[in-house]
Every structure is written in C-alpha cells, then in structure tokens.
Amino acid sequence: AALRSLLQVTEERARAAELWRELGVLLSEGLSDDFEAIEAYSEALRLAPMYEGVYETLVSLIERAEAWDHLINTLNATLLECDSDEARALTHARAAHVFEHKLGALDEAIEQLTALRSLAPHDEEALTALARLYERREAWGEQAEVLRTHADLIDEELKALASTQDAQKSSAELEA
C-alpha cells in the first residue's frame, strides 16, 4: 500500500510538472510573457528536476531576462524536493555552473561542487571544475587534493580496463 501511494504521488508530481511546462510554453510562445513563463518553468523544475528540456528552456528564458538569482532560488527549492541522489547531484552541478559562469561567485560554486562530490565522489566533471576553481582562488592545497583524487580515479579506471583486456585475451587464447 505504501509503494502504491508513493507511485501515485510520483505520477501526480510528474503530471503537475507537465502542466506547469505546458503553461510555460503558452506563456512564453503564445503570450510572450517571459517573466510568467519563468515562474511556470521554475515550478515544473521544482516538481521534476530530471524533466527533459525544462531546465534548458528555463535557462534560455532567464538569459533573456537576466534573472540568474531567480534560477539559483529555483535550484535551491528544487534541492529540497529531489527524490534521488542523481537529481540532487544534477541540481548541484547546475547551481555550480550558474554561480561560476553567470554570477562569478566562485566560493558558492565551490560549495555546490563540494555538495555534489558528497553525493558522487568520483564525478569527473565536478573534480575538473573544482580543480579549476581552486586554481582561480589560488587554493593550492585544495587543488592538489582534488587533482590527486582525480588522478587516482583515472588510475583505477586504467587498471580496470587493463584487467578486462587481459581477461578477454585469456578467453580468446582458450578458445583458440
């Protein structure tokens, strides 16, 4: 019964997000009201952070309106609603990008990437971005730690690849 109830809530959230997205399309394209469309797309994103295309459309509307603070507020609200670590990690990555590239707020970008790493410690894009931000901040110790972690991750991937190739080679030799 609890699973059925959870599924029903999830379906209702998805349907509500779809309705908010449809309203956003109408407001933006039909009525040329970008500010109201931003509100509608923000609500759709809050309800369904993984909804395909909603975030991208919201960003394009926000670029035209130059309302980056609104996007950050929406992303913060979205974090409270996320139902998976994957959705939370994606939301942190989006916020970090806005803080760094749109608002020039490097410390806030670092905070978002650090939160992302707590959810996905081996996320290569987050590691690369953190190294870049620490370099810009001249935080050499933190940058060295991130680069070391990134190098260790790549080393692990190379070892796994070599092991797979060795296993394939042994299998091929046995078949011959």
XYZ file of C-alpha atoms in Angstrom:
176
model
C 0.000 0.000 0.000
C 2.847 2.393 0.825
C 4.542 1.698 -2.516
C 1.275 2.251 -4.384
C 0.779 5.528 -2.524
C 4.348 6.638 -3.346
C 3.841 5.733 -7.007
C 0.612 7.724 -7.105
C 2.324 10.784 -5.599
C 5.185 10.433 -8.110
C 2.740 10.220 -11.008
C 0.825 13.246 -9.706
C 4.072 15.254 -9.414
C 5.022 14.277 -12.973
C 1.581 15.298 -14.289
C 1.715 18.589 -12.368
C 5.205 19.270 -13.767
C 3.897 18.575 -17.284
C 1.026 21.030 -16.763
C 3.434 23.722 -15.484
C 5.674 23.091 -18.515
C 2.697 23.396 -20.889
C 1.699 26.652 -19.192
C 5.289 27.869 -19.594
C 5.181 27.134 -23.322
C 1.875 29.011 -23.654
C 3.134 31.992 -21.668
C 6.451 32.193 -23.482
C 5.487 31.382 -27.041
C 1.802 32.282 -27.154
C 1.699 35.331 -24.922
C 5.364 36.435 -24.996
C 5.377 36.787 -21.222
C 8.847 35.563 -20.291
C 8.580 36.503 -16.619
C 5.415 34.452 -16.065
C 6.893 31.658 -18.191
C 9.949 31.644 -15.926
C 7.658 31.115 -12.934
C 5.851 28.245 -14.664
C 9.058 26.511 -15.772
C 10.543 27.039 -12.298
C 7.606 25.212 -10.763
C 7.931 22.378 -13.307
C 11.626 22.050 -12.485
C 10.971 22.061 -8.747
C 8.459 19.238 -9.133
C 10.529 17.175 -11.573
C 14.247 18.104 -11.602
C 15.082 15.438 -14.188
C 12.308 16.520 -16.604
C 13.842 16.556 -20.085
C 14.192 20.049 -21.553
C 12.632 22.037 -18.704
C 15.930 23.216 -17.255
C 17.330 24.161 -20.660
C 14.207 26.149 -21.560
C 14.225 27.860 -18.167
C 17.867 28.851 -18.627
C 17.186 30.343 -22.062
C 14.296 32.396 -20.643
C 16.429 33.511 -17.708
C 19.265 34.519 -20.046
C 16.878 36.820 -21.903
C 15.573 38.251 -18.619
C 19.000 38.196 -16.903
C 17.353 36.746 -13.786
C 20.141 34.471 -12.528
C 19.249 34.962 -8.868
C 15.809 33.594 -9.653
C 17.395 30.469 -11.147
C 19.535 29.960 -8.047
C 16.444 30.296 -5.837
C 14.646 27.757 -8.040
C 17.572 25.346 -7.849
C 17.688 25.698 -4.047
C 13.959 24.932 -3.862
C 14.496 22.000 -6.237
C 17.134 20.536 -3.915
C 14.511 20.331 -1.179
C 12.175 18.403 -3.489
C 14.668 15.992 -5.114
C 13.778 12.351 -4.619
C 17.123 10.839 -5.672
C 20.837 11.431 -5.247
C 21.125 11.625 -9.043
C 18.633 14.515 -9.166
C 20.374 16.257 -6.241
C 23.788 15.861 -7.900
C 22.461 17.268 -11.180
C 20.905 20.218 -9.348
C 24.173 20.962 -7.526
C 26.064 20.803 -10.843
C 23.607 23.239 -12.430
C 23.867 25.661 -9.500
C 27.682 25.476 -9.555
C 27.688 26.339 -13.258
C 25.423 29.358 -12.727
C 27.440 30.588 -9.744
C 30.731 30.287 -11.616
C 29.842 31.302 -15.163
C 26.892 33.671 -14.737
C 27.353 35.257 -11.313
C 31.128 34.986 -10.862
C 30.546 33.649 -7.345
C 33.431 31.193 -7.058
C 33.003 30.341 -3.370
C 29.350 29.449 -3.903
C 30.288 27.349 -6.950
C 32.847 25.506 -4.814
C 30.180 24.874 -2.144
C 27.844 23.385 -4.747
C 30.564 21.175 -6.226
C 31.596 20.014 -2.765
C 27.985 19.042 -2.067
C 27.881 17.252 -5.424
C 31.033 15.315 -4.509
C 29.420 14.140 -1.282
C 26.768 12.502 -3.484
C 29.052 11.410 -6.333
C 32.666 11.431 -5.098
C 34.091 10.239 -8.420
C 32.256 12.660 -10.710
C 34.989 13.664 -13.151
C 33.299 16.880 -14.287
C 32.953 18.016 -10.666
C 36.604 17.173 -9.955
C 37.743 19.094 -13.038
C 35.599 22.103 -12.134
C 36.779 22.072 -8.519
C 40.428 21.958 -9.597
C 39.817 24.919 -11.917
C 38.026 26.918 -9.198
C 40.688 26.191 -6.582
C 43.317 27.326 -9.069
C 41.421 30.579 -9.664
C 41.175 31.027 -5.873
C 44.879 30.153 -5.524
C 43.870 27.475 -3.011
C 46.790 25.256 -3.894
C 46.339 22.661 -1.140
C 42.700 22.049 -2.065
C 43.586 21.972 -5.753
C 46.331 19.392 -5.097
C 43.884 17.203 -3.147
C 41.312 17.314 -5.951
C 43.936 16.614 -8.626
C 45.243 13.682 -6.570
C 41.728 12.263 -6.246
C 41.158 12.723 -9.971
C 44.472 11.036 -10.832
C 43.627 8.117 -8.506
C 40.250 7.737 -10.194
C 41.824 7.648 -13.650
C 44.413 5.160 -12.407
C 41.614 2.889 -11.102
C 39.820 3.120 -14.458
C 43.003 2.229 -16.342
C 43.613 -0.790 -14.070
C 40.039 -1.971 -14.592
C 40.401 -1.559 -18.358
C 43.707 -3.475 -18.377
C 42.124 -6.256 -16.287
C 39.199 -6.510 -18.720
C 41.554 -6.626 -21.693
C 43.652 -9.353 -20.002
C 40.510 -11.391 -19.331
C 39.394 -11.024 -22.956
C 42.844 -12.024 -24.200
C 42.898 -15.122 -21.924
C 39.391 -16.072 -23.075
C 40.419 -15.717 -26.734
C 43.523 -17.853 -26.147
C 41.441 -20.602 -24.502
C 39.033 -20.648 -27.439
C 41.908 -20.973 -29.944
